[in-house]
Amino acid sequence: MLAYAAPAGLGKTTLLTEIRRRAAARGCTVLSARGGDQEQQVAFHVARQLLQPQLAHATDTELRERLGSWYDIVGPALGLRASDEGSPPDPQGLRDGLDWVLTHLAVRRAPLVVVLDDAHWADPESLGWLAAFAPRAEELPMLLVVAYRPDELPDEGVEFTGRRSGQRPLGLAPLTSDAVTRLIRDQVGAHADEVFCHDFWTVTSGNPFEAVELAAKVRDHGLTPTADSAPALRDLAAALKGTGLVTRLERLGTATVRLAWACAVLGTEISPQLAGSVAGLGGEAVADCAARLREARVLAEAEHPDDPLQFVHPLIASTVYRSIPDGLRVALHGQAAWCVVDAGLGPTAAARHLLETHPEGDSGVVHQLRAAASETLRAGAPDAARRYLARALREPPAPADRAAVLFELGCSSLLTEPATTVNHLRAALEEPVADPALRHGIVYRLAQVLAHSDRLVEASDLLGCEARQATDARSRLRMQAEKFMWDALRADEPESPARSRRLAALADRLTGRDVTERYIIGLRAWDATLRAEPSSIALKHAERALEGGLTWADESRGFEVPVLVALLHLYADRPGRAEELFAAGTAEFEKQGWRGAHLAFAYTLIGYIRFRRGRLMEAEDFARAGLRLAERVGARTPALWYATGVMIEVLIARGRTDEAERVAREHDFGEPFPAAVTIPDCETVHAELLLATGRTQEAAEELAAVGRRLDPRGKRNPSCCPWQLHLALAEAATSPAKGLATAHEAVARARQYGAPSAIGQALRVAAEVSEGPERIKLLEESVDWLDQSPAAYELARSLVALGAALRRTERAAEAAEHLYRGLETAQDCGADALVETARAELAAAGLRPRALHPAGTHSLTARERAAANLTVRDQDAATVLGTDPTAVAHLLSAVYRKLGTDRTGLDQALRNTGGDPSESAGRE
């Protein structure tokens, strides 16, 4: 990357022009763009200049082939296709898409030279994208060249200042006296004397733009370059800028001035026909006036009459624009807006002019601004959409349209300014809204943003009030569904058991005929999971909810319910099914361009599923991917909080406690925690870290507080709310009896829920706070249950704990069997600390650890599949396979872990892998 930072007129544009020329001469692919003072408000103006020429010639079919899954995401932003109805991409998703396009060009068209002039005037969307991409230029066959005025560069371009990378931009110095002398003698004549040249340098201060322009004036006026003529230089220099330039321009005639003004209002790459329309001039008059402006070195020379009109230098453009009387400038922008519309350039091109006009209550202006906002929002530029809608509101719109404009304005600021969104949506509800669908849309979106701002009580109250007023049964049902969802997440819900009863009664009557009914049924399934109803009940309702489909990328409904339905499969020992659902949801996010908080959340929870399955190395990879995405979203956001929590859990399981502590410190992971916690397991992660680092008393206090918050609300399933398990361990340090009682209560709740992994984990915790024979008995039962589950890491922990307990009672042979098996399982999981614990226990027993085999694949062996098929058909696998029941139990344990299911889901899991138990009977 090359960055040049210098004040106006020091030669940045000339330098970049020479870079482009040399790059093209050497066979490089050159992408070029220039920021414009008048185009700063146009989203993706610079990105389009860079990328459109490389893609615009392709047909729609060719574009789809070249852009692949990015077609729908980047196409509207680059002006390559119209934006469709539906949810827009988030800004991060769009930036990722633009990254892909530029990277693809760098690889396919290498070497690539990307040149951006006047970066200080680039639109925020393009500048932010290119600045974030800049570090990647080092890894690609690419040269990225940027030039800007240092005092005018917006915050989005901070990467080009070198503050982060340490690569300071290059400065450009004024011309020296000797350089100016050479320039004069080249342009005016070798006979220019020293006094004239020195005064020339003094007048221009060595500014290259002023020096070149003044030299041209000296030549045009036939000024003799001697000491006697030196005093005239100041008068000529004054005419180059400011009022001198304006006076010189006025001498060219009224029509010429109007054309210059029209060009200044329109910006860069100006169509002569469009400039003529704005100036009120015909074709011949435009040609004549343009010629005069070129002769006066106001407009740059052109090869053909129809070439775009451009100013010689941005300084001249700025001077001409500022010279337009205020009232006339506003009128010219208004004229330009309608000329742009008439030319078929669309509402977005007109909107930047309408931003400069005065409000007049014009419904046509409101219509254009709303249309432009819709286009830019769906193209992934919510900030630009918000500017257009705020201006539309000031027009103002007709009373009948005011609520709709406020609604659209609220939606456009949802991602960036939730507090502002709430204000706009509340104001929209106070307007008379004749359309019930619009009012309900406002209510749903307002409740959503209130909930995501940790204002769950307000969201619930709003939905309850509106549901009572709704006259349409389906709308009322949806409001009930939304209220059930946000109430379920409230930390202070006063009637949690009563809500559960109402939810169960309602869900049991519904058939799932539309998405609203399926959401209610899905919430019923999640509520059953939290309250530790038998897992079979939760799974039954979950499958009912999934039968008609649950979409993850519907911005009007949110993704909470589909996520909860997927997760409850994990807690019910069906992680394989949970992964299928998350894979589908992640694909929806990526297709939609939702690559910020949504995708971070999806990757994080896939990592969490792998963690629960015991695939710790894979879990770490996904958790890191989720954490990287979440870091781009912002500090202490829910996405970052979840990603940090899962990362900490995985690191603790792998035995890297110091690294887990560092991650917690780096991301400020601690109290106060977000109020709206969707995944209960995450509430205990900080306390788990305290336990792992020996801060038992702190952990006990924190977990007791969690219990006081969750238990009255019925969140008592240790599979997804494991606060009791950690609390029992913390209490046992100071009050063994209290810890034991807490552990036994957790075991009872786990048995009520019925998931083998939950029962096995609770039994191991109970064993850890027990003594003597009872400890071994609990651990043996824990292993038996975990052998029936897909939870490999928990199984390894119980096996090693059982082996260690047996060794201490001098039952060496039995201890060895469990320790060897625990060692191998821990090694397959990637639980490094547990591997070392198992090795140490074997060594203490006088046994040498066997050489560990590499981690096996996730495919079933022939013998494992045979045992599974026989089990599904309720046949005696031990007899048919000629082995003992213990060996069969071990085979089935491996099957459950590999397929991600327990016994009750084994039949379907086998069918999903292509094995039909009924067809394979003869082969087995």
mmCIF file with all atom_site columns, C-alpha atoms in Angstrom, residues 429-499:
data_model
loop_
_atom_site.group_PDB
_atom_site.id
_atom_site.type_symbol
_atom_site.label_atom_id
_atom_site.label_alt_id
_atom_site.label_comp_id
_atom_site.label_asym_id
_atom_site.label_entity_id
_atom_site.label_seq_id
_atom_site.pdbx_PDB_ins_code
_atom_site.Cartn_x
_atom_site.Cartn_y
_atom_site.Cartn_z
_atom_site.occupancy
_atom_site.B_iso_or_equiv
_atom_site.pdbx_formal_charge
_atom_site.auth_seq_id
_atom_site.auth_comp_id
_atom_site.auth_asym_id
_atom_site.auth_atom_id
_atom_site.pdbx_PDB_model_num
ATOM 1  C CA . LEU A 1 429 ? -47.262 4.525   16.719 1.00 0.00 ? 429 LEU A CA 1
ATOM 2  C CA . GLU A 1 430 ? -48.504 7.895   17.918 1.00 0.00 ? 430 GLU A CA 1
ATOM 3  C CA . GLU A 1 431 ? -49.498 8.820   14.369 1.00 0.00 ? 431 GLU A CA 1
ATOM 4  C CA . PRO A 1 432 ? -52.934 7.856   13.023 1.00 0.00 ? 432 PRO A CA 1
ATOM 5  C CA . VAL A 1 433 ? -52.196 4.619   11.124 1.00 0.00 ? 433 VAL A CA 1
ATOM 6  C CA . ALA A 1 434 ? -54.991 3.542   8.820  1.00 0.00 ? 434 ALA A CA 1
ATOM 7  C CA . ASP A 1 435 ? -53.253 0.385   7.573  1.00 0.00 ? 435 ASP A CA 1
ATOM 8  C CA . PRO A 1 436 ? -53.372 -2.387  10.239 1.00 0.00 ? 436 PRO A CA 1
ATOM 9  C CA . ALA A 1 437 ? -50.468 -4.223  8.577  1.00 0.00 ? 437 ALA A CA 1
ATOM 10 C CA . LEU A 1 438 ? -48.270 -1.133  8.941  1.00 0.00 ? 438 LEU A CA 1
ATOM 11 C CA . ARG A 1 439 ? -49.212 -0.676  12.584 1.00 0.00 ? 439 ARG A CA 1
ATOM 12 C CA . HIS A 1 440 ? -48.473 -4.322  13.353 1.00 0.00 ? 440 HIS A CA 1
ATOM 13 C CA . GLY A 1 441 ? -45.141 -4.078  11.526 1.00 0.00 ? 441 GLY A CA 1
ATOM 14 C CA . ILE A 1 442 ? -44.219 -1.084  13.670 1.00 0.00 ? 442 ILE A CA 1
ATOM 15 C CA . VAL A 1 443 ? -45.176 -2.981  16.826 1.00 0.00 ? 443 VAL A CA 1
ATOM 16 C CA . TYR A 1 444 ? -43.145 -6.078  15.905 1.00 0.00 ? 444 TYR A CA 1
ATOM 17 C CA . ARG A 1 445 ? -40.046 -4.066  15.021 1.00 0.00 ? 445 ARG A CA 1
ATOM 18 C CA . LEU A 1 446 ? -40.325 -1.845  18.111 1.00 0.00 ? 446 LEU A CA 1
ATOM 19 C CA . ALA A 1 447 ? -40.651 -4.873  20.389 1.00 0.00 ? 447 ALA A CA 1
ATOM 20 C CA . GLN A 1 448 ? -37.641 -6.442  18.687 1.00 0.00 ? 448 GLN A CA 1
ATOM 21 C CA . VAL A 1 449 ? -35.378 -3.439  19.125 1.00 0.00 ? 449 VAL A CA 1
ATOM 22 C CA . LEU A 1 450 ? -36.533 -2.926  22.716 1.00 0.00 ? 450 LEU A CA 1
ATOM 23 C CA . ALA A 1 451 ? -35.703 -6.542  23.518 1.00 0.00 ? 451 ALA A CA 1
ATOM 24 C CA . HIS A 1 452 ? -32.309 -6.349  21.836 1.00 0.00 ? 452 HIS A CA 1
ATOM 25 C CA . SER A 1 453 ? -31.604 -3.225  23.896 1.00 0.00 ? 453 SER A CA 1
ATOM 26 C CA . ASP A 1 454 ? -32.208 -5.161  27.140 1.00 0.00 ? 454 ASP A CA 1
ATOM 27 C CA . ARG A 1 455 ? -35.613 -3.483  27.586 1.00 0.00 ? 455 ARG A CA 1
ATOM 28 C CA . LEU A 1 456 ? -37.548 -6.739  27.713 1.00 0.00 ? 456 LEU A CA 1
ATOM 29 C CA . VAL A 1 457 ? -40.235 -5.487  30.065 1.00 0.00 ? 457 VAL A CA 1
ATOM 30 C CA . GLU A 1 458 ? -41.148 -2.675  27.666 1.00 0.00 ? 458 GLU A CA 1
ATOM 31 C CA . ALA A 1 459 ? -41.213 -5.104  24.743 1.00 0.00 ? 459 ALA A CA 1
ATOM 32 C CA . SER A 1 460 ? -43.516 -7.457  26.609 1.00 0.00 ? 460 SER A CA 1
ATOM 33 C CA . ASP A 1 461 ? -45.842 -4.688  27.782 1.00 0.00 ? 461 ASP A CA 1
ATOM 34 C CA . LEU A 1 462 ? -46.082 -3.235  24.272 1.00 0.00 ? 462 LEU A CA 1
ATOM 35 C CA . LEU A 1 463 ? -47.044 -6.578  22.733 1.00 0.00 ? 463 LEU A CA 1
ATOM 36 C CA . GLY A 1 464 ? -49.539 -7.316  25.490 1.00 0.00 ? 464 GLY A CA 1
ATOM 37 C CA . CYS A 1 465 ? -51.256 -3.971  25.025 1.00 0.00 ? 465 CYS A CA 1
ATOM 38 C CA . GLU A 1 466 ? -51.378 -4.248  21.236 1.00 0.00 ? 466 GLU A CA 1
ATOM 39 C CA . ALA A 1 467 ? -52.596 -7.866  21.373 1.00 0.00 ? 467 ALA A CA 1
ATOM 40 C CA . ARG A 1 468 ? -55.568 -6.792  23.460 1.00 0.00 ? 468 ARG A CA 1
ATOM 41 C CA . GLN A 1 469 ? -56.455 -4.137  20.868 1.00 0.00 ? 469 GLN A CA 1
ATOM 42 C CA . ALA A 1 470 ? -55.927 -6.305  17.776 1.00 0.00 ? 470 ALA A CA 1
ATOM 43 C CA . THR A 1 471 ? -59.118 -7.253  15.963 1.00 0.00 ? 471 THR A CA 1
ATOM 44 C CA . ASP A 1 472 ? -57.513 -9.771  13.609 1.00 0.00 ? 472 ASP A CA 1
ATOM 45 C CA . ALA A 1 473 ? -57.065 -13.212 15.184 1.00 0.00 ? 473 ALA A CA 1
ATOM 46 C CA . ARG A 1 474 ? -53.856 -14.054 13.297 1.00 0.00 ? 474 ARG A CA 1
ATOM 47 C CA . SER A 1 475 ? -52.234 -10.755 14.200 1.00 0.00 ? 475 SER A CA 1
ATOM 48 C CA . ARG A 1 476 ? -53.206 -11.218 17.820 1.00 0.00 ? 476 ARG A CA 1
ATOM 49 C CA . LEU A 1 477 ? -51.702 -14.725 17.765 1.00 0.00 ? 477 LEU A CA 1
ATOM 50 C CA . ARG A 1 478 ? -48.428 -13.421 16.405 1.00 0.00 ? 478 ARG A CA 1
ATOM 51 C CA . MET A 1 479 ? -48.267 -10.744 19.081 1.00 0.00 ? 479 MET A CA 1
ATOM 52 C CA . GLN A 1 480 ? -48.838 -13.446 21.682 1.00 0.00 ? 480 GLN A CA 1
ATOM 53 C CA . ALA A 1 481 ? -46.015 -15.457 20.134 1.00 0.00 ? 481 ALA A CA 1
ATOM 54 C CA . GLU A 1 482 ? -43.630 -12.491 20.261 1.00 0.00 ? 482 GLU A CA 1
ATOM 55 C CA . LYS A 1 483 ? -44.650 -11.754 23.867 1.00 0.00 ? 483 LYS A CA 1
ATOM 56 C CA . PHE A 1 484 ? -44.065 -15.378 24.893 1.00 0.00 ? 484 PHE A CA 1
ATOM 57 C CA . MET A 1 485 ? -40.583 -15.213 23.368 1.00 0.00 ? 485 MET A CA 1
ATOM 58 C CA . TRP A 1 486 ? -39.439 -12.018 25.062 1.00 0.00 ? 486 TRP A CA 1
ATOM 59 C CA . ASP A 1 487 ? -41.039 -13.028 28.390 1.00 0.00 ? 487 ASP A CA 1
ATOM 60 C CA . ALA A 1 488 ? -39.058 -16.254 28.276 1.00 0.00 ? 488 ALA A CA 1
ATOM 61 C CA . LEU A 1 489 ? -35.841 -14.221 28.241 1.00 0.00 ? 489 LEU A CA 1
ATOM 62 C CA . ARG A 1 490 ? -36.741 -11.834 31.059 1.00 0.00 ? 490 ARG A CA 1
ATOM 63 C CA . ALA A 1 491 ? -34.688 -12.055 34.207 1.00 0.00 ? 491 ALA A CA 1
ATOM 64 C CA . ASP A 1 492 ? -37.491 -10.506 36.258 1.00 0.00 ? 492 ASP A CA 1
ATOM 65 C CA . GLU A 1 493 ? -40.543 -12.231 34.802 1.00 0.00 ? 493 GLU A CA 1
ATOM 66 C CA . PRO A 1 494 ? -43.107 -12.273 37.623 1.00 0.00 ? 494 PRO A CA 1
ATOM 67 C CA . GLU A 1 495 ? -45.287 -15.141 36.348 1.00 0.00 ? 495 GLU A CA 1
ATOM 68 C CA . SER A 1 496 ? -42.939 -17.609 34.710 1.00 0.00 ? 496 SER A CA 1
ATOM 69 C CA . PRO A 1 497 ? -44.839 -20.805 35.745 1.00 0.00 ? 497 PRO A CA 1
ATOM 70 C CA . ALA A 1 498 ? -48.161 -19.258 34.714 1.00 0.00 ? 498 ALA A CA 1
ATOM 71 C CA . ARG A 1 499 ? -46.700 -18.227 31.360 1.00 0.00 ? 499 ARG A CA 1
#
